[in-house]
PDB file of C-alpha atoms in Angstrom:
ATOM      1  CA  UNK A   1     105.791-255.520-217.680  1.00 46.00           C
ATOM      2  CA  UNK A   2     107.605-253.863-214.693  1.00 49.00           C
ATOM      3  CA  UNK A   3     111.173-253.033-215.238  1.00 54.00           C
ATOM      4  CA  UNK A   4     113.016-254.585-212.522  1.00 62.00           C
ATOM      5  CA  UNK A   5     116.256-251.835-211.355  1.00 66.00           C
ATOM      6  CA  UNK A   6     117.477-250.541-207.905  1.00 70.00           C
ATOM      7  CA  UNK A   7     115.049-247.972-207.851  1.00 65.00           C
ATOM      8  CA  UNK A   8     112.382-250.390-208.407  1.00 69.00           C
ATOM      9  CA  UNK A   9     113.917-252.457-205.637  1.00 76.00           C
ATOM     10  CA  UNK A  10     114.218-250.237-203.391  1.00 73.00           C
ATOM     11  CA  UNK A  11     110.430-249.069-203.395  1.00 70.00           C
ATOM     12  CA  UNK A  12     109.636-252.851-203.264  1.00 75.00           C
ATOM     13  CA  UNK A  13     111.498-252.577-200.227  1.00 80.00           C
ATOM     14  CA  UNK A  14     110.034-249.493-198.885  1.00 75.00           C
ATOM     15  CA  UNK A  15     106.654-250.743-199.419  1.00 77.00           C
ATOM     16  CA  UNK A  16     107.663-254.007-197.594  1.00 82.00           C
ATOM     17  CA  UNK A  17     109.018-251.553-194.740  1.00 81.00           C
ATOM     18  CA  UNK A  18     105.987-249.697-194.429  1.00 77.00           C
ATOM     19  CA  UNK A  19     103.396-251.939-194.216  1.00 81.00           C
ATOM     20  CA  UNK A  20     105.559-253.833-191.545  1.00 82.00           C
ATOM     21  CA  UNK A  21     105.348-249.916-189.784  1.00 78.00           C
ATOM     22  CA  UNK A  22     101.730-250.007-190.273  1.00 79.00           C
ATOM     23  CA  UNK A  23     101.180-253.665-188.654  1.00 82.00           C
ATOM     24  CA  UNK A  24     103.126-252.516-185.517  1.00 79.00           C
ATOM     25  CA  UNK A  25     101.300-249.372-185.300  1.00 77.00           C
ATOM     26  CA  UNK A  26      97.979-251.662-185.117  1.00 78.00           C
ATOM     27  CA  UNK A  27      99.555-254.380-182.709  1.00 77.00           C
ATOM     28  CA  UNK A  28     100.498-251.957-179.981  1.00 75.00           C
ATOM     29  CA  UNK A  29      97.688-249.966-180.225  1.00 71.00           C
ATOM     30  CA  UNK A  30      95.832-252.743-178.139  1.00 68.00           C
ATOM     31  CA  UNK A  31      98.854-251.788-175.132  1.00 65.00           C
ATOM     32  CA  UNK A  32      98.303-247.677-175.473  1.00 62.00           C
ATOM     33  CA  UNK A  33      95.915-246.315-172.487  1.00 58.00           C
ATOM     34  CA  UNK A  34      93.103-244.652-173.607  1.00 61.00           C
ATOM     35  CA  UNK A  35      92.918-240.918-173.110  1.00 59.00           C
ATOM     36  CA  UNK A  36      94.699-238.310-175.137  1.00 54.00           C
ATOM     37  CA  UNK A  37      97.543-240.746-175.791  1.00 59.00           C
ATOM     38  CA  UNK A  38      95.055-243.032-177.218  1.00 66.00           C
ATOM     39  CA  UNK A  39      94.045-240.479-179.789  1.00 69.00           C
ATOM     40  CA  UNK A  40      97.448-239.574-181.077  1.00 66.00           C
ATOM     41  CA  UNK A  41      97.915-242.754-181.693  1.00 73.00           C
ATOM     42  CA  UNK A  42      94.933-242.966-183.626  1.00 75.00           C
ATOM     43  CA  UNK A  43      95.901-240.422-185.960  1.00 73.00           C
ATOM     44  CA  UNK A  44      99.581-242.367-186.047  1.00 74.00           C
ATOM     45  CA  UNK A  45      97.768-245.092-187.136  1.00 79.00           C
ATOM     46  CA  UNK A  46      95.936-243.400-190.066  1.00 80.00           C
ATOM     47  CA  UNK A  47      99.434-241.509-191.281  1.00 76.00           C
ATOM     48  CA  UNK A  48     101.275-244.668-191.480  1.00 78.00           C
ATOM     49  CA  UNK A  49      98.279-246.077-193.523  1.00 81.00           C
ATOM     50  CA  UNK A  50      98.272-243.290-196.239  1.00 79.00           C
ATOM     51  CA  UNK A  51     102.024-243.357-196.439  1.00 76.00           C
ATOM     52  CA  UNK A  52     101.784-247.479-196.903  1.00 77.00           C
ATOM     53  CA  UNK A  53      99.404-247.003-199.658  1.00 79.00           C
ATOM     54  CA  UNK A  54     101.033-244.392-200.937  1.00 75.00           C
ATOM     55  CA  UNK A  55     104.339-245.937-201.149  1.00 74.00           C
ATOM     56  CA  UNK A  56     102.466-248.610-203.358  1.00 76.00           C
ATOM     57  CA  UNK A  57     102.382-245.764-206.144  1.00 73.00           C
ATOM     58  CA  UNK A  58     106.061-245.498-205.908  1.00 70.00           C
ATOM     59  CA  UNK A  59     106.965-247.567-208.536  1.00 68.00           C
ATOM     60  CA  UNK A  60     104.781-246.552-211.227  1.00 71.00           C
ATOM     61  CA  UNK A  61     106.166-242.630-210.340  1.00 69.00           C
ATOM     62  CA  UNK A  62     108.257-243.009-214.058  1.00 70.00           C
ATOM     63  CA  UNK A  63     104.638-243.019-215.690  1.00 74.00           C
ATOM     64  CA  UNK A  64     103.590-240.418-213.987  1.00 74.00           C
ATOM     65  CA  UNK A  65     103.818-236.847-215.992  1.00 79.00           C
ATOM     66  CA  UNK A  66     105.974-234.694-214.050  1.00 74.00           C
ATOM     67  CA  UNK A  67     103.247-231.870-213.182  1.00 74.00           C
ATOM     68  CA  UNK A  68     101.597-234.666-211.439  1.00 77.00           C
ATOM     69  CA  UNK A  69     105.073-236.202-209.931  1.00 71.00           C
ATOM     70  CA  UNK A  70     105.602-232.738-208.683  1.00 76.00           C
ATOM     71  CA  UNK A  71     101.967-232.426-206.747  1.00 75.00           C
ATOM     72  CA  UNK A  72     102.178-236.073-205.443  1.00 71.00           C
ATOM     73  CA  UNK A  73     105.823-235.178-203.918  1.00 71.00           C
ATOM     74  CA  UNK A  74     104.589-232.165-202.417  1.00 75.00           C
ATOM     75  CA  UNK A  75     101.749-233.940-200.766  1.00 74.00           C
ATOM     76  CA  UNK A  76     103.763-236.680-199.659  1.00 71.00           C
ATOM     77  CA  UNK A  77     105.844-234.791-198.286  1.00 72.00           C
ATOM     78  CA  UNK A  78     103.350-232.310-196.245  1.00 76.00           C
ATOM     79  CA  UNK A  79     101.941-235.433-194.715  1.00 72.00           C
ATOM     80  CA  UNK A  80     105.395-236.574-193.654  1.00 70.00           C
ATOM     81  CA  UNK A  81     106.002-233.491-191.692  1.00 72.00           C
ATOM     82  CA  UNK A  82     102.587-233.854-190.064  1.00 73.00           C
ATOM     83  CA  UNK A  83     103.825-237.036-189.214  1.00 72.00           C
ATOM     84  CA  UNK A  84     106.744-236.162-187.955  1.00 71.00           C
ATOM     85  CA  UNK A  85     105.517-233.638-185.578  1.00 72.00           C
ATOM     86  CA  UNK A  86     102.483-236.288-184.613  1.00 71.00           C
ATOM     87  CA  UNK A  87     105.822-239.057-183.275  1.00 74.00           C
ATOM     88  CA  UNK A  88     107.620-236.398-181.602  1.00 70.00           C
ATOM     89  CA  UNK A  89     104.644-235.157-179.392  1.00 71.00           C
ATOM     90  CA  UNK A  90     103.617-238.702-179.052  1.00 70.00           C
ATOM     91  CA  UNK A  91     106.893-239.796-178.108  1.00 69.00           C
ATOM     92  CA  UNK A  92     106.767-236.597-175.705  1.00 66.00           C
ATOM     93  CA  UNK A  93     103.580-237.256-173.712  1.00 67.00           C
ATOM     94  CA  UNK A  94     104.633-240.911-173.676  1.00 63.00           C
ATOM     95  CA  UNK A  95     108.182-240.142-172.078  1.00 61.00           C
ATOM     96  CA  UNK A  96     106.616-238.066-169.551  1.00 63.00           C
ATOM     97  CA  UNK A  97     103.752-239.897-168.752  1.00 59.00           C
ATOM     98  CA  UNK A  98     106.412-242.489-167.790  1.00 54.00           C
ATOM     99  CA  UNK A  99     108.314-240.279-165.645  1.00 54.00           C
ATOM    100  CA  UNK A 100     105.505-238.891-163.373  1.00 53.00           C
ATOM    101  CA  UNK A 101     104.553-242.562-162.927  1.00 50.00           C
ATOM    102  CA  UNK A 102     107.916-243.201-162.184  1.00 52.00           C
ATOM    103  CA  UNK A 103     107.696-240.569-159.359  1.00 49.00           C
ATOM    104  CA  UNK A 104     104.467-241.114-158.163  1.00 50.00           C
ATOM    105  CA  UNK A 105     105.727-244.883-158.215  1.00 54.00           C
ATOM    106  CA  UNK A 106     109.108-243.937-156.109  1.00 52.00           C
ATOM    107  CA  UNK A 107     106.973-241.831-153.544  1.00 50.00           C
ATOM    108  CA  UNK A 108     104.492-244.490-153.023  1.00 56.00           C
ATOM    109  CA  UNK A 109     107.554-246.834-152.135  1.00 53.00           C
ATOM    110  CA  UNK A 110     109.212-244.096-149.584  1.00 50.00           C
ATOM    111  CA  UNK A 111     105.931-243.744-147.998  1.00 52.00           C
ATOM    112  CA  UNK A 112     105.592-247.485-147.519  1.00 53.00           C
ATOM    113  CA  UNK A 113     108.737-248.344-146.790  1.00 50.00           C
ATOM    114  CA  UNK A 114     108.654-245.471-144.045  1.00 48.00           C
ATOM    115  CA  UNK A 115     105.209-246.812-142.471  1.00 51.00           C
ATOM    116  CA  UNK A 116     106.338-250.750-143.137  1.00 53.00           C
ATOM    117  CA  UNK A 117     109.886-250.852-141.399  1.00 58.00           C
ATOM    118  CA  UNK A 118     110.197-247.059-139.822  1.00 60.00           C
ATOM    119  CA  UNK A 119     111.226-249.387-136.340  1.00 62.00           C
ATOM    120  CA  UNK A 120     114.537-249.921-137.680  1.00 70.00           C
ATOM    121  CA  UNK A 121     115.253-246.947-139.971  1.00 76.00           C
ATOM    122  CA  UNK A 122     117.978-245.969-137.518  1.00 79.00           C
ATOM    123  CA  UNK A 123     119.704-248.980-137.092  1.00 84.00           C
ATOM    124  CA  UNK A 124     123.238-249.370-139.212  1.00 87.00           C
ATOM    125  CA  UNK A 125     123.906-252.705-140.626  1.00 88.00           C
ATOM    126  CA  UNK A 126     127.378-254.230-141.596  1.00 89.00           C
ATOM    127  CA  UNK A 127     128.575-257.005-143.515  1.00 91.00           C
ATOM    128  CA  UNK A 128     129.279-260.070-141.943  1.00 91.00           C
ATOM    129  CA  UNK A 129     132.351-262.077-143.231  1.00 91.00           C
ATOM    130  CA  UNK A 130     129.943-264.306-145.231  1.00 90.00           C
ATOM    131  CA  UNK A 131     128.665-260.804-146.865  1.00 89.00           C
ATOM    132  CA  UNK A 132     132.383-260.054-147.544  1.00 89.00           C
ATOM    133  CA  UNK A 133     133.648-263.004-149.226  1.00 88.00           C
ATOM    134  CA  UNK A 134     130.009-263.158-151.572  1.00 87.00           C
ATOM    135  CA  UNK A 135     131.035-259.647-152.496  1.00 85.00           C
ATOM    136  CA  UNK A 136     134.589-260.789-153.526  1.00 85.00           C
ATOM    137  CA  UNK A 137     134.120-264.255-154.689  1.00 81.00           C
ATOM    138  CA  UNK A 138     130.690-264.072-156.084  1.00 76.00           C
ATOM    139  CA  UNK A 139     130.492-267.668-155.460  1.00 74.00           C
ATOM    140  CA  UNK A 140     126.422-268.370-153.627  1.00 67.00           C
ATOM    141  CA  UNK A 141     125.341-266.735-156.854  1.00 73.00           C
ATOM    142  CA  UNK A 142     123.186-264.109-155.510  1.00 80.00           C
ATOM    143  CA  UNK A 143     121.214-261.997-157.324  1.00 84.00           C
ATOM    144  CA  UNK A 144     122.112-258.814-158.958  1.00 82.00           C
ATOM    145  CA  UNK A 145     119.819-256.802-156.661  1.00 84.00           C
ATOM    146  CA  UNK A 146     121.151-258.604-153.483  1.00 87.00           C
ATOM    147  CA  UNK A 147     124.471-257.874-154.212  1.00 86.00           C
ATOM    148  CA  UNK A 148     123.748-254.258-155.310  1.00 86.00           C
ATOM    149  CA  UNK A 149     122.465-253.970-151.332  1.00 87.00           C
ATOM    150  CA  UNK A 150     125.927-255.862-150.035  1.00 89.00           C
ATOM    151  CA  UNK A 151     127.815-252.929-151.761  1.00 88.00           C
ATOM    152  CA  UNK A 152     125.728-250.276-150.332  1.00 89.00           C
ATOM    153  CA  UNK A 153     126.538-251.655-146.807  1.00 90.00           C
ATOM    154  CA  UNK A 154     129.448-249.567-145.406  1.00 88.00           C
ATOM    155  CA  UNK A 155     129.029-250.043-141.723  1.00 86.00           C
ATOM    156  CA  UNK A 156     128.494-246.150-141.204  1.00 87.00           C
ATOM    157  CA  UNK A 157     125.059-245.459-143.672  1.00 87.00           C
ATOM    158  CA  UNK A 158     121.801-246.649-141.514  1.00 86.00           C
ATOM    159  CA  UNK A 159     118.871-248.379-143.013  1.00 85.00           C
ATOM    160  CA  UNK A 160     117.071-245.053-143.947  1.00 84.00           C
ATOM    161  CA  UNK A 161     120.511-243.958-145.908  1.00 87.00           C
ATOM    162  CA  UNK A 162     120.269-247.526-148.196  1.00 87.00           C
ATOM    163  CA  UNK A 163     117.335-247.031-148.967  1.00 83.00           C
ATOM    164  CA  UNK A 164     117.275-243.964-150.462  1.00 84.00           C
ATOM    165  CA  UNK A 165     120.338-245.096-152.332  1.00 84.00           C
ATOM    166  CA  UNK A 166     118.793-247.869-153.650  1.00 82.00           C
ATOM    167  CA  UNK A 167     115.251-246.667-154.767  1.00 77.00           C
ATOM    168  CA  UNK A 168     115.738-247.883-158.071  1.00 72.00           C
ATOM    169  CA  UNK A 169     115.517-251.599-156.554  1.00 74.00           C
ATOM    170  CA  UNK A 170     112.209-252.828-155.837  1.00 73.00           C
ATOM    171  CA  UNK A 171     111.555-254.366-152.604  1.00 78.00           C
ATOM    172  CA  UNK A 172     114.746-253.286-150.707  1.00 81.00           C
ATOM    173  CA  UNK A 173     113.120-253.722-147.552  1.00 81.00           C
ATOM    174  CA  UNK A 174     112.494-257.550-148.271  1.00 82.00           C
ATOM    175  CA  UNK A 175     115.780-257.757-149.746  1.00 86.00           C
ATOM    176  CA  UNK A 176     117.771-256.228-146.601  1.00 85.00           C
ATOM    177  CA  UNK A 177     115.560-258.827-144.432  1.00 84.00           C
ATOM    178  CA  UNK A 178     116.713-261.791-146.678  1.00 87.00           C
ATOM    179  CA  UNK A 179     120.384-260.801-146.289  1.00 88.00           C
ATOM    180  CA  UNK A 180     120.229-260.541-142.414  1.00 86.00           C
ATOM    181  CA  UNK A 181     118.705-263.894-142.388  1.00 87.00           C
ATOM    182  CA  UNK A 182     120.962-265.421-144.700  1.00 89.00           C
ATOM    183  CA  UNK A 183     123.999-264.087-142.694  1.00 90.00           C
ATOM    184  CA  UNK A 184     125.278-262.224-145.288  1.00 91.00           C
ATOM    185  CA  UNK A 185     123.952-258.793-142.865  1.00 90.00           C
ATOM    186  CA  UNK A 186     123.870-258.195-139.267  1.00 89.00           C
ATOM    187  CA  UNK A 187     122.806-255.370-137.068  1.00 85.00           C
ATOM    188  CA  UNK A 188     125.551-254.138-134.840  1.00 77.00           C
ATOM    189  CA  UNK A 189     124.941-250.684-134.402  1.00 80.00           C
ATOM    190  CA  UNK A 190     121.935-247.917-133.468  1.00 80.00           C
ATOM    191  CA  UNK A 191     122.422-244.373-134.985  1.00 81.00           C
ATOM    192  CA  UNK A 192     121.786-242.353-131.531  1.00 80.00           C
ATOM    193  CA  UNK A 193     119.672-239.431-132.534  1.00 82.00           C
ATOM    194  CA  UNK A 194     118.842-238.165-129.782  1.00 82.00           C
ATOM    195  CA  UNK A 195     122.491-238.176-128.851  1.00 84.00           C
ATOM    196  CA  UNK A 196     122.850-236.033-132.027  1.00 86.00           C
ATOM    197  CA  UNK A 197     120.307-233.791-131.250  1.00 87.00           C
ATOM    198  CA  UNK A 198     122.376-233.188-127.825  1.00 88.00           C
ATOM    199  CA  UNK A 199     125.319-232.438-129.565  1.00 90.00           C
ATOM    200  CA  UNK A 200     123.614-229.833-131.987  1.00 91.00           C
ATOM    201  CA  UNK A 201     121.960-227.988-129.429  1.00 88.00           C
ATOM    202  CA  UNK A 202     125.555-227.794-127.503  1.00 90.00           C
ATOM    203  CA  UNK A 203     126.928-226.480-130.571  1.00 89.00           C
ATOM    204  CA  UNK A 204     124.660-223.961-131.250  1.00 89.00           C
ATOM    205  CA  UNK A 205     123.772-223.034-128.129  1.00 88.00           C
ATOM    206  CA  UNK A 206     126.922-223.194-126.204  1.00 87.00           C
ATOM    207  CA  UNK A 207     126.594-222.490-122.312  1.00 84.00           C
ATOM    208  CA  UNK A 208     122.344-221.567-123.003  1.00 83.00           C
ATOM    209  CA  UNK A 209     122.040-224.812-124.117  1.00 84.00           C
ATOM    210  CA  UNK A 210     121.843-227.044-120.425  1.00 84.00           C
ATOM    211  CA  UNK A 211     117.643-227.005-120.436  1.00 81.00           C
ATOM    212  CA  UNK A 212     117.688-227.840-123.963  1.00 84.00           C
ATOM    213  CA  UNK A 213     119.888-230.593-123.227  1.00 84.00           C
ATOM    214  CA  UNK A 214     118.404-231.992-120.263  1.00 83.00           C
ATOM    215  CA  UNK A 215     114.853-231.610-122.033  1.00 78.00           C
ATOM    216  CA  UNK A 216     116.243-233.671-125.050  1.00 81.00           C
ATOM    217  CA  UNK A 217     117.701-236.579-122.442  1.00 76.00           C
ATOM    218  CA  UNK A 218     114.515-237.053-120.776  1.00 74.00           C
ATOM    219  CA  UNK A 219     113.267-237.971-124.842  1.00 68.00           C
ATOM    220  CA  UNK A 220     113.493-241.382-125.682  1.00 61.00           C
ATOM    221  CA  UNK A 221     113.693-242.291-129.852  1.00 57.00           C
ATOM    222  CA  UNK A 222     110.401-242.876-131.351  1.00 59.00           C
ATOM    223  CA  UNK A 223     110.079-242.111-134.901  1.00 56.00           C
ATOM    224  CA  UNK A 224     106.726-241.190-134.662  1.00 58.00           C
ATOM    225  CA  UNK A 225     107.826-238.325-132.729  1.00 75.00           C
ATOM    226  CA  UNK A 226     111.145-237.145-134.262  1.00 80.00           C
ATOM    227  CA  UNK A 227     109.368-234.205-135.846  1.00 81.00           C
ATOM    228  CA  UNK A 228     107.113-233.330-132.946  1.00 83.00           C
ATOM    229  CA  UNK A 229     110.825-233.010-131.151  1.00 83.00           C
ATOM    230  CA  UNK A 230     112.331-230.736-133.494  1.00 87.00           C
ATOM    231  CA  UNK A 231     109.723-228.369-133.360  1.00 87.00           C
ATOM    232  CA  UNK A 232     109.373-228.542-129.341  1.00 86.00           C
ATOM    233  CA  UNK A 233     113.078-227.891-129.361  1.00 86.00           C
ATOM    234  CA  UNK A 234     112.802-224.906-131.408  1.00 88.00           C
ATOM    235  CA  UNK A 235     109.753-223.423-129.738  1.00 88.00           C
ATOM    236  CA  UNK A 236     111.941-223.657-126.907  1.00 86.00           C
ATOM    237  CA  UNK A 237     115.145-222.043-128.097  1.00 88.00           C
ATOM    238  CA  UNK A 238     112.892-219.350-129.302  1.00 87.00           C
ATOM    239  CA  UNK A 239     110.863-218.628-126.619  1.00 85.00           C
ATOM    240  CA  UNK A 240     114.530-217.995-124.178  1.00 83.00           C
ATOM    241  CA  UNK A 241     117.681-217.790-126.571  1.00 86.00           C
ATOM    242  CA  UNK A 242     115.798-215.804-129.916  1.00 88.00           C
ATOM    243  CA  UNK A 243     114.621-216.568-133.560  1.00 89.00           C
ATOM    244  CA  UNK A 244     117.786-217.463-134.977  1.00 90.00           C
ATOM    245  CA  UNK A 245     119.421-219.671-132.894  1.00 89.00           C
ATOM    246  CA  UNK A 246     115.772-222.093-132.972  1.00 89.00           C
ATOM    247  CA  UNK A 247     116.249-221.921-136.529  1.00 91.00           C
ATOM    248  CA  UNK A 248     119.644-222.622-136.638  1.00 91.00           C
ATOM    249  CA  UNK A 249     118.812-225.753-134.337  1.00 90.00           C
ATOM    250  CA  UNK A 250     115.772-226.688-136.465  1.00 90.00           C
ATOM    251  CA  UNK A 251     117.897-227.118-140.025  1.00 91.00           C
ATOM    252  CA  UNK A 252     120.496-228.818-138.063  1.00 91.00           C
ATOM    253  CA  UNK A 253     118.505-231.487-136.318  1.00 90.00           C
ATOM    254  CA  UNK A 254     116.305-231.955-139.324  1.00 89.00           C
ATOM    255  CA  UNK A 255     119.536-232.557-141.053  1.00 88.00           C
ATOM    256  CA  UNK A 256     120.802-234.966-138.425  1.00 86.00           C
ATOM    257  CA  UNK A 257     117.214-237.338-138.918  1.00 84.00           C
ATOM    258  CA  UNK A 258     117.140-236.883-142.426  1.00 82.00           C
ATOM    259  CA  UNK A 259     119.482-240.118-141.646  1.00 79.00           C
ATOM    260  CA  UNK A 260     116.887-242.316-140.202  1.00 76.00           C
ATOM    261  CA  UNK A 261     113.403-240.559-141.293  1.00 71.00           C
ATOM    262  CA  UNK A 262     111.647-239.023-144.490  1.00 67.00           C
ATOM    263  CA  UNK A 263     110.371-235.741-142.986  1.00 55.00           C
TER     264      UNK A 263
END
């Protein structure tokens, strides 16, 4: 008969603990993609099934004679390093498997949130008193992600700017659209790029600046065109003024619609 003492239960326990191990190792199998993830997994799988069966040896070790005890250690314990290296590269390629879909995922948004509402990128929102009051009373119950978007709103950042500050919210476009048509947003101001772009070129440019300007007025926004712009200004400025100075113009006005476009 089996003598019942902590060691005993505590290998009881272990065995208990390792065959629950092995039945998650088979249940979310079924949820791993196949591929080289897959077949890591597979030999996860097959580890945590030797150790589960040999944890069922563990208490009949005292029977064992101690040459034998000695081997059996060694080999369980060569097979837990192997398993141990086997989780952390799994663990690894799982971890950044998520993050590149995480990026592709967050460039896929940019893009179509750039194509789906680039006609008001450049507009700047603000918070209506409605907007206000929700934000300090918290009493319509909106959402987390709604009122995530209400604290983002600071009358100066334009559409563009939220967005990008809120790319770990899905659907911020849709969200921003419910808001203004709840009241809790309105539109009351247009970021004047082109009004930007005059200011730049005076800046850099100084008194050689007065055919860049008048160029630049004649423009009217499009965001289409906002890059096409940029680089007509600087072929410009380099074909009268010199290199630097269209460069100089080029990092500024591409800073300047970095506010209302993803170049």
């Amino acid at each position: 008969m089996l003598h019942i003492d902590a060691i005993t239960i505590i290998s009881l326990s272990s065995i208990a603990i390792m065959f629950y191990a092995l039945w998650l190792v088979l249940h979310f199998k079924k949820a791993v993609p196949r591929g080289v993830v897959r077949s890591v997994w597979n030999y996860l799988v097959l580890l945590v099934l030797f150790f589960s069966l040999a944890y069922l040896t563990t208490p009949f070790f005292r029977f064992i004679p101690e040459d034998i005890m000695r081997f059996v250690a060694a080999f369980i314990f060569f097979f837990g390093a192997i398993y141990v290296v086997i989780t952390v590269r799994l663990t690894y390629r799982i971890i950044k498997g998520l993050s590149e879909e995480g990026l592709e995922s967050d460039a896929s948004k940019i893009k179509k949130m750039s194509k789906d509402i680039s006609h008001i990128l450049y507009r700047i929102p603000n918070l209506t008193e409605k907007g206000k009051q929700e934000i300090i009373s918290h009493q319509a119950g909106v959402k987390l992600e709604y009122r995530w978007i209400l604290v983002l709103i600071d009358g100066k950042s334009t559409i563009k700017e939220i967005l990008d500050k809120a790319r770990g919210v899905d659907n911020t476009p849709a969200i921003l659209i419910d808001l203004i048509n709840e009241e809790y947003v309105e539109i009351t101001q247009t970021y004047d790029l082109i009004g930007e772009f005059v200011k730049i070129a005076s800046n850099v440019l100084g008194k050689d600046s007065k055919i860049i300007i008048r160029k630049l007025n004649e423009c009217s926004y499009k965001h289409d065109s906002i890059l096409k712009t940029i680089l007509e200004v600087k072929k410009n400025v380099h074909a009268v003024i010199g290199e630097d100075k269209a460069n100089m113009v080029e990092i500024e006005m591409k800073k300047a619609a970095s506010r209302v476009t993803w170049l």
